[in-house]
Short mmCIF file of C-alpha atoms and ligand atoms in Angstrom, two decimals:
data_model
loop_
_atom_site.label_atom_id
_atom_site.label_comp_id
_atom_site.label_asym_id
_atom_site.label_seq_id
_atom_site.Cartn_x
_atom_site.Cartn_y
_atom_site.Cartn_z
CA MET A 6 12.86 135.61 93.80
CA SER A 7 8.99 134.94 93.14
CA PHE A 8 6.54 138.37 93.13
CA SER A 9 3.56 139.16 91.39
CA PRO A 10 2.48 142.61 90.69
CA CYS A 11 0.73 142.20 87.38
CA ASN A 12 -2.92 141.58 89.42
CA ALA A 13 -3.73 144.63 89.99
CA GLY A 14 -7.29 145.52 89.95
CA LEU A 15 -8.54 141.84 89.23
CA SER A 16 -10.49 139.01 90.65
CA GLY A 17 -11.08 136.31 90.33
CA PRO A 18 -9.60 133.64 87.50
CA MET A 19 -7.70 136.95 85.98
CA SER A 20 -6.08 137.55 88.79
CA THR A 21 -4.82 134.25 88.53
CA ALA A 22 -3.37 134.54 85.51
CA ALA A 23 -2.48 137.55 85.14
CA GLY A 24 -0.32 136.70 88.90
CA ALA A 25 1.79 133.12 87.07
CA ILE A 26 3.42 136.08 85.46
CA ASP A 27 7.02 137.02 86.40
CA ASN A 28 9.10 139.16 84.39
CA GLN A 29 12.26 139.90 86.61
CA ARG A 30 13.73 136.15 87.34
CA GLU A 31 16.96 135.65 86.88
CA GLY A 32 17.68 133.15 83.89
CA SER A 33 14.79 134.71 81.62
CA PHE A 34 15.07 136.46 79.21
CA ALA A 35 14.04 140.28 81.13
CA ALA A 36 16.88 139.80 84.17
CA LEU A 37 19.69 139.88 81.32
CA GLY A 38 18.78 143.77 81.88
CA ASN A 39 18.64 147.02 80.27
CA VAL A 40 21.14 146.60 77.73
CA PHE A 41 18.58 143.89 75.74
CA LEU A 42 15.57 146.29 76.70
CA THR A 43 13.17 149.02 77.64
CA ARG A 44 10.03 148.09 80.15
CA LEU A 45 6.75 149.90 78.87
CA PRO A 46 3.00 149.64 80.01
CA ALA A 47 1.00 148.65 76.69
CA SER A 48 -1.13 151.49 74.61
CA PRO A 49 -4.27 151.08 75.85
CA LEU A 50 -6.90 149.18 73.18
CA PRO A 51 -9.57 151.24 73.53
CA ALA A 52 -12.97 148.98 74.04
CA PRO A 53 -11.46 145.22 73.41
CA TYR A 54 -13.23 142.18 72.55
CA VAL A 55 -12.19 138.94 71.85
CA VAL A 56 -12.04 137.41 68.93
CA GLY A 57 -10.23 134.13 69.12
CA PHE A 58 -8.99 131.99 72.29
CA SER A 59 -7.07 128.59 71.87
CA PRO A 60 -7.74 126.12 74.71
CA ASP A 61 -4.64 124.10 73.84
CA VAL A 62 -2.58 127.27 74.48
CA ALA A 63 -4.18 128.03 77.78
CA ALA A 64 -3.44 124.03 79.05
CA MET A 65 -0.24 124.32 78.05
CA LEU A 66 0.17 128.30 80.82
CA GLY A 67 -1.94 126.13 83.43
CA PHE A 68 -5.36 127.99 82.61
CA ASP A 69 -8.25 127.01 83.40
CA ALA A 70 -10.81 127.15 79.29
CA SER A 71 -12.94 129.37 81.58
CA LEU A 72 -10.70 132.04 81.48
CA ALA A 73 -11.27 133.39 77.71
CA ASN A 74 -14.66 134.16 79.73
CA ALA A 75 -13.70 135.84 82.60
CA PRO A 76 -14.04 139.31 83.31
CA GLY A 77 -10.93 141.63 82.54
CA PHE A 78 -9.66 139.12 80.05
CA ALA A 79 -10.01 140.98 76.87
CA GLU A 80 -8.32 144.71 79.38
CA PHE A 81 -5.78 142.14 79.39
CA PHE A 82 -4.51 140.70 77.05
CA SER A 83 -4.92 143.60 74.83
CA GLY A 84 -2.22 145.53 77.24
CA ASN A 85 -4.65 147.82 79.19
CA THR A 86 -3.93 146.30 82.37
CA THR A 87 0.33 146.91 82.02
CA ARG A 88 -0.22 151.06 82.92
CA ASP A 89 -0.95 150.58 86.78
CA TRP A 90 1.84 148.20 87.01
CA PRO A 91 5.28 149.17 88.51
CA ALA A 92 8.58 150.17 86.92
CA ALA A 93 10.44 147.17 87.50
CA SER A 94 7.70 145.07 86.85
CA LEU A 95 6.31 146.68 83.51
CA PRO A 96 6.49 144.42 80.55
CA TYR A 97 9.46 144.81 77.52
CA ALA A 98 10.32 145.57 73.96
CA ALA A 99 13.37 143.62 73.30
CA VAL A 100 16.30 145.41 70.75
CA TYR A 101 17.60 143.18 67.97
CA SER A 102 18.64 143.80 63.99
CA GLY A 103 19.19 142.33 61.92
CA HIS A 104 19.30 141.60 58.14
CA GLN A 105 16.26 142.15 55.99
CA PHE A 106 15.32 140.99 52.15
CA GLY A 107 19.54 140.65 52.33
CA VAL A 108 20.79 143.85 53.04
CA TRP A 109 21.66 145.16 56.52
CA ALA A 110 19.34 146.82 57.90
CA GLY A 111 20.62 148.22 61.56
CA GLN A 112 18.99 148.55 64.77
CA LEU A 113 15.48 147.01 63.77
CA GLY A 114 13.77 145.62 67.91
CA ASP A 115 10.04 145.58 69.13
CA GLY A 116 8.87 147.24 67.33
CA ARG A 117 4.18 146.64 68.22
CA ALA A 118 5.37 143.92 70.28
CA LEU A 119 4.97 143.82 74.41
CA THR A 120 6.04 140.61 76.31
CA LEU A 121 4.33 141.05 79.34
CA GLY A 122 6.98 137.91 81.31
CA GLU A 123 7.43 134.39 81.78
CA ILE A 124 5.07 131.50 82.90
CA GLU A 125 6.19 128.22 84.20
CA HIS A 126 3.32 125.21 83.92
CA ASP A 127 4.91 121.39 83.44
CA GLY A 128 8.24 122.65 84.33
CA GLN A 129 7.65 124.52 80.96
CA ARG A 130 8.84 127.90 81.12
CA PHE A 131 7.08 129.97 78.89
CA GLU A 132 7.05 133.88 77.68
CA LEU A 133 4.20 135.08 77.11
CA GLN A 134 4.20 138.47 74.42
CA LEU A 135 1.89 140.71 73.38
CA LYS A 136 1.90 141.79 69.11
CA GLY A 137 0.17 144.81 68.59
CA ALA A 138 0.42 146.69 72.03
CA GLY A 139 1.45 149.62 70.55
CA ARG A 140 4.81 152.52 69.78
CA THR A 141 7.97 151.26 71.08
CA PRO A 142 11.25 152.81 71.12
CA TYR A 143 11.44 150.23 68.71
CA SER A 144 8.74 151.17 66.91
CA ARG A 145 10.72 153.40 64.07
CA MET A 146 7.56 154.92 61.86
CA GLY A 147 5.76 152.68 62.81
CA ASP A 148 2.59 152.93 65.05
CA GLY A 149 2.79 150.12 67.18
CA ARG A 150 -0.36 148.39 66.15
CA ALA A 151 -0.96 145.22 64.80
CA VAL A 152 -4.48 144.48 62.41
CA LEU A 153 -7.24 142.46 62.37
CA ARG A 154 -6.71 140.74 59.65
CA SER A 155 -2.76 139.25 60.37
CA SER A 156 -3.55 138.95 64.18
CA ILE A 157 -6.24 136.48 62.76
CA ARG A 158 -3.51 134.68 59.89
CA GLU A 159 -1.12 134.70 62.83
CA TYR A 160 -3.56 133.11 65.14
CA LEU A 161 -4.54 130.21 62.83
CA CYS A 162 -1.55 129.69 61.65
CA SER A 163 0.32 128.96 64.48
CA GLU A 164 -2.27 127.09 66.07
CA ALA A 165 -2.38 125.10 62.67
CA MET A 166 1.73 124.47 62.22
CA HIS A 167 2.06 122.90 65.77
CA HIS A 168 -1.06 120.51 64.97
CA LEU A 169 0.88 119.53 61.99
CA GLY A 170 3.75 118.97 63.93
CA ILE A 171 5.87 122.18 63.12
CA PRO A 172 8.14 123.63 65.46
CA THR A 173 6.34 127.46 65.90
CA THR A 174 5.53 129.90 68.56
CA ARG A 175 2.26 128.98 69.75
CA ALA A 176 -0.51 131.86 70.09
CA LEU A 177 -2.86 132.23 72.53
CA CYS A 178 -5.76 134.88 72.04
CA VAL A 179 -6.46 137.17 70.23
CA THR A 180 -8.12 141.02 71.10
CA GLY A 181 -9.57 143.56 69.21
CA SER A 182 -10.80 146.61 68.38
CA ASP A 183 -12.86 149.23 66.79
CA GLN A 184 -10.21 151.32 66.93
CA SER A 185 -9.02 151.81 62.88
CA VAL A 186 -5.17 151.73 62.27
CA ARG A 187 -4.18 152.65 58.53
CA ARG A 188 -2.60 150.10 56.19
CA GLU A 189 -3.34 150.02 52.34
CA GLU A 190 -6.50 150.27 53.54
CA MET A 191 -8.48 151.42 57.13
CA GLU A 192 -8.68 148.17 59.01
CA THR A 193 -9.20 148.30 62.76
CA ALA A 194 -6.33 146.54 65.89
CA ALA A 195 -5.96 143.82 68.00
CA VAL A 196 -3.45 142.27 69.52
CA VAL A 197 -2.05 139.00 69.35
CA THR A 198 -1.23 136.86 72.51
CA ARG A 199 2.40 134.86 71.09
CA VAL A 200 3.39 132.71 73.24
CA SER A 201 7.13 130.64 72.95
CA PRO A 202 9.93 129.30 74.90
CA SER A 203 11.82 132.19 74.07
CA PHE A 204 11.71 134.84 71.87
CA VAL A 205 14.83 135.18 70.25
CA ARG A 206 15.96 136.05 66.86
CA PHE A 207 19.37 135.21 65.06
CA GLY A 208 19.02 139.36 65.09
CA HIS A 209 19.69 139.51 68.44
CA PHE A 210 23.48 138.57 68.17
CA GLU A 211 24.10 140.61 65.26
CA HIS A 212 22.91 143.85 66.96
CA PHE A 213 25.36 143.46 69.54
CA TYR A 214 28.33 142.26 66.94
CA ALA A 215 27.25 145.23 65.24
CA ASN A 216 27.41 147.82 67.82
CA ASP A 217 30.33 145.44 69.41
CA ARG A 218 29.25 145.01 73.12
CA VAL A 219 30.74 141.49 72.90
CA GLU A 220 30.13 140.88 76.86
CA ALA A 221 26.51 141.46 76.06
CA LEU A 222 26.69 138.97 73.41
CA ARG A 223 28.23 136.63 75.21
CA ALA A 224 25.50 136.70 78.11
CA LEU A 225 22.78 136.46 75.91
CA ALA A 226 24.60 133.24 73.55
CA ASP A 227 25.07 132.14 77.61
CA HIS A 228 22.06 132.48 78.95
CA ILE A 229 19.69 130.40 75.76
CA ILE A 230 22.82 128.13 76.18
CA ASP A 231 21.78 127.45 79.73
CA ARG A 232 18.30 127.72 79.10
CA PHE A 233 18.07 125.57 75.61
CA TYR A 234 21.12 123.48 74.94
CA PRO A 235 22.66 123.24 78.37
CA ALA A 236 24.74 120.43 76.94
CA CYS A 237 26.36 122.78 74.67
CA ARG A 238 28.50 124.27 77.91
CA ALA A 239 30.42 120.64 78.15
CA ALA A 240 31.45 121.31 74.63
CA GLU A 241 34.84 121.91 73.71
CA ASP A 242 33.76 125.12 72.61
CA PRO A 243 30.67 126.13 73.53
CA TYR A 244 29.34 128.73 71.48
CA LEU A 245 30.33 126.32 68.62
CA ALA A 246 28.27 123.79 69.98
CA LEU A 247 24.78 126.50 70.10
CA LEU A 248 26.18 127.49 66.59
CA ASN A 249 25.64 123.87 65.10
CA GLU A 250 22.42 122.98 67.07
CA CYS A 251 20.96 126.35 64.98
CA VAL A 252 22.20 125.49 61.95
CA LEU A 253 20.38 121.55 62.98
CA SER A 254 17.65 122.47 63.86
CA THR A 255 16.93 124.86 61.14
CA ALA A 256 17.74 122.41 59.14
CA ASP A 257 15.38 120.47 60.82
CA LEU A 258 12.66 124.19 60.54
CA ILE A 259 12.77 123.33 56.42
CA ALA A 260 12.26 120.47 55.51
CA GLN A 261 9.11 120.54 57.56
CA TRP A 262 8.12 123.65 55.29
CA GLN A 263 9.28 122.17 52.57
CA ALA A 264 7.39 118.94 53.14
CA VAL A 265 3.17 120.46 53.41
CA GLY A 266 4.00 123.79 50.91
CA PHE A 267 4.54 126.54 53.69
CA CYS A 268 5.86 129.72 52.44
CA HIS A 269 6.90 131.54 54.93
CA GLY A 270 7.08 135.10 52.74
CA VAL A 271 9.43 137.49 55.51
CA MET A 272 13.29 135.41 55.86
CA ASN A 273 15.12 138.63 57.22
CA THR A 274 17.23 136.71 60.17
CA ASP A 275 15.04 139.14 62.51
CA ASN A 276 12.41 136.33 61.89
CA MET A 277 14.51 133.38 62.62
CA SER A 278 14.37 132.42 65.84
CA ILE A 279 16.68 131.11 67.33
CA LEU A 280 15.12 127.61 68.61
CA GLY A 281 14.23 127.36 65.39
CA LEU A 282 10.38 127.41 65.37
CA THR A 283 8.24 129.46 62.89
CA ILE A 284 7.92 133.15 63.60
CA ASP A 285 6.43 136.44 63.04
CA TYR A 286 3.68 135.39 60.38
CA GLY A 287 3.48 137.74 58.07
CA PRO A 288 3.18 136.97 54.23
CA PHE A 289 3.18 133.31 54.72
CA GLY A 290 1.09 131.12 52.52
CA PHE A 291 0.26 127.55 52.21
CA MET A 292 0.76 126.65 48.83
CA ASP A 293 -2.45 125.35 46.63
CA GLY A 294 -0.85 125.08 43.08
CA PHE A 295 1.95 123.23 43.23
CA ASP A 296 4.06 126.30 41.67
CA ALA A 297 8.29 125.34 42.65
CA ASN A 298 8.90 129.56 42.58
CA HIS A 299 5.86 130.30 43.80
CA ILE A 300 6.29 133.79 46.46
CA CYS A 301 3.56 134.10 48.95
CA ASN A 302 4.95 138.16 49.91
CA HIS A 303 3.59 140.27 47.32
CA SER A 304 5.86 142.95 48.46
CA ASP A 305 9.22 140.46 47.59
CA SER A 306 9.23 141.11 43.86
CA GLN A 307 12.78 139.51 43.71
CA GLY A 308 11.41 136.28 45.09
CA ARG A 309 14.45 135.84 47.53
CA TYR A 310 11.92 134.24 49.11
CA ALA A 311 10.12 131.97 46.55
CA TYR A 312 9.55 128.61 48.08
CA ARG A 313 12.44 127.23 46.10
CA MET A 314 14.61 129.32 48.07
CA GLN A 315 13.83 128.61 51.92
CA PRO A 316 16.23 125.69 51.51
CA GLN A 317 19.33 127.94 50.96
CA ILE A 318 17.78 130.77 52.45
CA GLY A 319 18.50 129.01 55.78
CA TYR A 320 21.32 128.73 55.00
CA TRP A 321 22.30 132.09 54.82
CA ASN A 322 20.92 133.84 57.88
CA LEU A 323 23.05 131.08 59.32
CA PHE A 324 25.99 133.19 57.70
CA CYS A 325 25.00 135.87 59.77
CA LEU A 326 23.70 134.14 62.85
CA ALA A 327 28.05 132.70 62.58
CA GLN A 328 28.66 136.21 61.76
CA GLY A 329 26.87 137.32 64.61
CA LEU A 330 29.17 134.42 67.42
CA LEU A 331 31.85 134.60 65.72
CA PRO A 332 33.57 137.13 68.89
CA LEU A 333 32.96 133.75 71.35
CA PHE A 334 34.09 130.92 69.42
CA GLY A 335 37.87 129.51 69.38
CA GLU A 336 38.55 131.35 73.25
CA ARG A 337 40.61 127.67 73.83
CA TYR A 338 43.07 128.52 70.30
CA ASP A 339 45.81 130.48 70.76
CA ASP A 340 45.94 135.15 70.23
CA ALA A 341 48.31 134.45 66.95
CA GLU A 342 46.08 132.14 65.46
CA ARG A 343 42.46 132.46 67.53
CA SER A 344 39.88 134.32 64.58
CA GLU A 345 41.67 132.94 61.23
CA ARG A 346 40.77 129.12 62.67
CA ALA A 347 37.60 130.49 64.74
CA VAL A 348 36.09 131.33 60.79
CA LYS A 349 37.33 127.63 59.84
CA ASP A 350 35.38 125.89 63.04
CA ALA A 351 32.57 128.69 62.18
CA GLN A 352 33.03 127.40 57.99
CA ARG A 353 32.52 124.69 59.05
CA VAL A 354 29.44 123.74 61.72
CA LEU A 355 27.28 125.96 59.26
CA GLU A 356 28.63 123.60 56.42
CA GLY A 357 26.80 120.59 58.27
CA PHE A 358 23.44 122.29 56.26
CA LYS A 359 23.57 120.42 53.67
CA GLY A 360 24.44 117.25 55.86
CA ARG A 361 21.35 117.43 58.25
CA PHE A 362 19.26 119.37 54.81
CA ALA A 363 18.97 116.78 52.49
CA PRO A 364 18.45 113.80 54.91
CA ALA A 365 16.31 115.42 56.49
CA LEU A 366 14.05 116.57 53.63
CA GLU A 367 14.65 113.32 51.82
CA ALA A 368 13.44 111.30 55.57
CA ARG A 369 10.16 113.05 55.06
CA MET A 370 8.71 112.15 50.70
CA ARG A 371 9.41 108.98 52.08
CA ALA A 372 7.29 108.74 54.32
CA LYS A 373 5.23 110.86 51.65
CA LEU A 374 5.11 108.51 48.75
CA GLY A 375 4.62 105.76 51.98
CA LEU A 376 7.82 104.16 51.81
CA GLU A 377 9.21 102.17 54.52
CA THR A 378 12.26 100.92 52.71
CA GLN A 379 15.27 102.72 51.40
CA ARG A 380 16.01 102.03 47.90
CA GLU A 381 18.55 103.74 45.53
CA GLY A 382 16.26 106.12 42.74
CA ASP A 383 14.07 107.48 45.91
CA ASP A 384 14.87 110.80 45.63
CA ALA A 385 14.16 110.91 41.71
CA LEU A 386 10.69 109.43 42.36
CA ALA A 387 10.53 111.77 44.24
CA ASN A 388 12.04 115.00 42.24
CA LYS A 389 9.78 114.23 39.58
CA LEU A 390 6.23 114.57 41.45
CA PHE A 391 7.45 117.68 41.99
CA GLU A 392 8.21 118.15 38.72
CA ILE A 393 4.75 117.06 37.04
CA MET A 394 3.04 118.73 39.64
CA HIS A 395 4.86 122.11 39.32
CA ALA A 396 4.36 121.57 35.32
CA ASN A 397 0.76 121.45 36.26
CA ARG A 398 -0.14 122.48 38.73
CA ALA A 399 -1.83 120.23 41.16
CA ASP A 400 -2.47 121.12 44.73
CA PHE A 401 -0.02 119.90 46.81
CA THR A 402 -1.95 119.23 49.72
CA LEU A 403 -4.58 117.23 47.52
CA THR A 404 -1.92 115.41 45.57
CA PHE A 405 -0.59 114.01 48.68
CA ARG A 406 -3.18 113.38 50.55
CA HIS A 407 -4.52 111.66 47.57
CA LEU A 408 -1.72 109.43 46.92
CA SER A 409 -2.27 107.11 49.33
CA LYS A 410 -5.48 105.80 47.60
CA VAL A 411 -2.83 104.82 45.17
CA SER A 412 -2.36 101.06 44.88
CA LYS A 413 0.29 99.12 44.96
CA HIS A 414 -1.39 96.70 42.60
CA ASP A 415 -3.30 98.60 39.42
CA ALA A 416 -4.83 101.56 38.80
CA SER A 417 -7.73 101.50 39.87
CA GLY A 418 -7.46 103.67 42.65
CA ASP A 419 -5.78 106.20 40.76
CA THR A 420 -8.71 108.46 40.36
CA GLN A 421 -8.41 111.71 42.38
CA VAL A 422 -5.05 111.97 42.12
CA ARG A 423 -4.69 111.42 38.32
CA ASP A 424 -7.99 114.67 38.21
CA LEU A 425 -4.97 117.12 40.00
CA PHE A 426 -3.10 116.75 36.41
CA LEU A 427 -4.09 118.33 32.96
CA ASP A 428 -0.53 116.38 31.67
CA ARG A 429 -2.55 112.72 32.61
CA ALA A 430 0.05 111.28 30.33
CA ALA A 431 2.49 112.26 32.66
CA PHE A 432 1.48 111.15 36.03
CA ASP A 433 0.23 107.77 34.47
CA ALA A 434 3.43 107.31 33.20
CA TRP A 435 4.96 108.43 36.80
CA ALA A 436 2.55 105.99 38.92
CA ASN A 437 4.17 102.96 37.32
CA ASP A 438 7.15 104.14 38.53
CA TYR A 439 5.29 104.97 41.78
CA ARG A 440 3.67 101.19 41.65
CA ALA A 441 6.50 99.53 40.24
CA ARG A 442 8.32 101.19 43.02
CA LEU A 443 5.82 99.83 46.00
CA SER A 444 5.63 96.94 44.19
CA HIS A 445 8.93 96.09 46.70
CA GLU A 446 7.59 97.58 50.16
CA THR A 447 5.81 94.76 51.45
CA ARG A 448 3.75 97.15 52.86
CA ALA A 449 -0.26 96.74 52.36
CA ASP A 450 -2.08 99.25 50.64
CA ALA A 451 -4.23 99.45 53.53
CA ALA A 452 -1.58 100.26 56.22
CA ARG A 453 1.01 102.31 53.75
CA ALA A 454 -1.94 104.38 53.82
CA GLU A 455 -3.20 104.71 57.19
CA ALA A 456 0.67 106.22 57.65
CA MET A 457 0.63 107.85 55.19
CA ASN A 458 -2.27 109.94 55.91
CA ARG A 459 -0.80 110.61 58.92
CA VAL A 460 2.36 112.77 57.14
CA ASN A 461 -0.04 114.01 54.45
CA PRO A 462 -1.83 116.62 55.93
CA LYS A 463 -5.66 116.93 54.90
CA TYR A 464 -6.38 120.45 55.67
CA VAL A 465 -3.84 123.44 55.82
CA LEU A 466 -5.27 126.52 56.87
CA ARG A 467 -5.37 127.98 52.84
CA ASN A 468 -5.60 131.41 51.64
CA HIS A 469 -9.36 131.86 51.00
CA LEU A 470 -9.96 129.75 54.75
CA ALA A 471 -8.18 132.46 56.45
CA GLU A 472 -10.33 134.94 54.47
CA THR A 473 -13.32 133.60 54.87
CA ALA A 474 -12.80 133.27 58.60
CA ILE A 475 -11.47 137.31 58.42
CA ARG A 476 -14.20 138.88 56.46
CA MET A 477 -16.79 137.57 58.80
CA ALA A 478 -14.56 138.27 61.04
CA LYS A 479 -15.03 142.37 59.60
CA ASP A 480 -18.59 141.85 60.56
CA LYS A 481 -18.15 140.73 64.10
CA ASP A 482 -18.58 137.65 64.13
CA PHE A 483 -16.05 135.16 65.01
CA SER A 484 -17.92 132.47 64.42
CA GLU A 485 -15.62 131.55 61.52
CA VAL A 486 -12.55 131.88 64.14
CA GLU A 487 -12.87 129.42 65.96
CA ARG A 488 -14.73 126.78 63.42
CA LEU A 489 -11.35 126.71 61.33
CA ALA A 490 -9.09 126.32 64.04
CA ALA A 491 -10.99 123.66 65.71
CA VAL A 492 -10.00 121.42 62.02
CA LEU A 493 -6.73 122.90 61.60
CA ARG A 494 -6.17 121.30 65.75
CA ARG A 495 -6.68 117.45 63.99
CA PRO A 496 -5.10 118.13 60.27
CA PHE A 497 -4.93 114.53 58.98
CA ASP A 498 -8.22 113.30 60.52
CA GLU A 499 -10.78 112.93 57.80
CA GLN A 500 -13.31 115.16 59.13
CA PRO A 501 -16.03 114.38 56.87
CA GLU A 502 -17.90 117.19 58.38
CA HIS A 503 -15.68 119.70 57.35
CA GLU A 504 -15.30 118.72 53.94
CA ALA A 505 -15.57 121.78 52.56
CA TYR A 506 -12.37 123.01 54.30
CA ALA A 507 -10.15 120.54 52.54
CA GLY A 508 -11.20 121.65 48.65
CA LEU A 509 -9.38 123.77 46.10
CA PRO A 510 -10.07 127.87 46.92
CA PRO A 511 -12.84 128.85 44.68
CA ASP A 512 -12.70 130.96 41.78
CA TRP A 513 -12.40 134.24 44.01
CA ALA A 514 -9.38 133.34 45.50
CA THR A 515 -7.33 133.09 42.86
CA SER A 516 -6.99 137.19 43.11
CA LEU A 517 -5.90 137.27 46.83
CA GLU A 518 -2.37 139.11 47.77
CA VAL A 519 -0.45 138.83 50.82
CA SER A 520 1.26 142.03 51.28
CA CYS A 521 4.45 142.44 53.92
CA SER A 522 1.77 145.09 55.61
CA SER A 523 0.91 143.95 59.01
P1 AMP K 23 8.40 142.63 60.39
O1 AMP K 23 8.74 142.35 59.32
O2 AMP K 23 7.12 142.72 60.64
O3 AMP K 23 8.88 141.27 61.34
O4 AMP K 23 8.78 143.71 61.38
C1 AMP K 23 10.36 144.33 61.14
C2 AMP K 23 10.22 145.40 62.11
O5 AMP K 23 9.14 145.80 61.54
C3 AMP K 23 10.84 144.90 63.20
O6 AMP K 23 10.99 144.99 64.01
C4 AMP K 23 9.34 145.63 63.45
O7 AMP K 23 8.98 145.34 65.45
C5 AMP K 23 8.76 146.42 63.16
N1 AMP K 23 6.91 146.28 63.15
C6 AMP K 23 6.88 145.92 62.24
N2 AMP K 23 4.87 147.14 61.77
C7 AMP K 23 5.38 147.60 62.66
C8 AMP K 23 4.42 148.92 63.32
N3 AMP K 23 3.12 149.11 62.91
N4 AMP K 23 4.64 149.90 64.60
C9 AMP K 23 5.82 149.18 64.75
N5 AMP K 23 7.15 148.40 64.32
C10 AMP K 23 5.88 147.54 63.42
MG1 MG K 24 9.61 140.05 62.45
#
């Protein structure tokens, strides 16, 4: 089925963009039907303006980079034109449930996000979603809005993660408005246009399981398998194979977070992507000084989502997903034994998390340390480094970046990284072990440094960098949002003109707190 109802009232490049959006197409999430979603227009955002725009994401969707300047752009990506769309092709909010902070939260859903539909480009299909587009039937007590501060953070971070090579939802743009929104203080409203092949979360499966809607559960699982994991069809138990894919992609994702010092902050099961993408950027943070117990979310008083907890929380969340899929497992078994055998199968698949996560992180750590070969003691060497980084609160990003300057011959290149450790003797002892280990590598210092600089970023979205861009944006100067986005697009490159973006946080930033409120 092909139609393009979404361009009502638009002309020029915007109508092409709008016309490319399809939200009824066969095989799409939207085509699953009303059990899964509610169609409704966005709540208009008064006098919207463009705050940020990613030319990369535009190109990925087949849009021209000039799109952001097209008349009607801000109106369209604030959702304002959706009130003119025909009922059958309105955007939609999806229903899901989930476990929040370890407790079953019941029904949640897109309380402030509306999916416009899909765009196909270069053989790939992407869903476009407006986050902050107004209340939906799943808003509960919320106002359906997102604030400028959190929208800029999501835009910058999702793009930064992509350029770090970490799976993530993307962001096409942020639009803002002077409309007031009440949080801890009065702020203004904004909308982020998020882009992803799918926004389905673990919580979607938990929802249909909890409501005993096995046929809907099956339809959803079939949709995900057909679209994203078609090889699962050939497995003895396709749904178990789907769980296995989720176990593997989640383990890989969290290994990547750990390797760059990224804390998600709210790893509730409704914030876990079925595709193993980083999703729902809220009180996330890249660590400055390394603290294994770092809690980036000021509202997480128990530290459930502390940095060091992320792997086991990922594993815990996969248990919730497995439980949600349980009614679909073991269809090939006789009735009498089915449920017991299905549970055993699921447990076996879940066990695969450990077998995937540890080697994935080890491989990343070896690359970060510039080790081409694998030797006994490599783990201990990496762990010891984390131990002294933790004890010294050494800057996570700079420690690894400067490590590439260490020579395998002598201590002449140690200075920059050594200076990050107050306890110089502890660093020197570790550096001696490191040099001893490097002596078993054939690669020359320069080649190793180059390889290390391709895995240890120089530029990450430190909290204070985002904060500076946000403060300027609140004064209607959006230039820093774009500058910062451009720097973060090349996180592994030396950018001498942007050296300041790689530095330690300034004193004023130590008091920055990030809460759940967004
Ligand atoms: P989050 O912690 O941001 O992932 O949100 C958890 C749940 O609360 C989801 O169902 C969101 O859609 C919903 N939610 C968060 N903020 C708002 C808001 N301002 N208005 C309505 N719903 C919201
Ligand atoms: Mg969420």
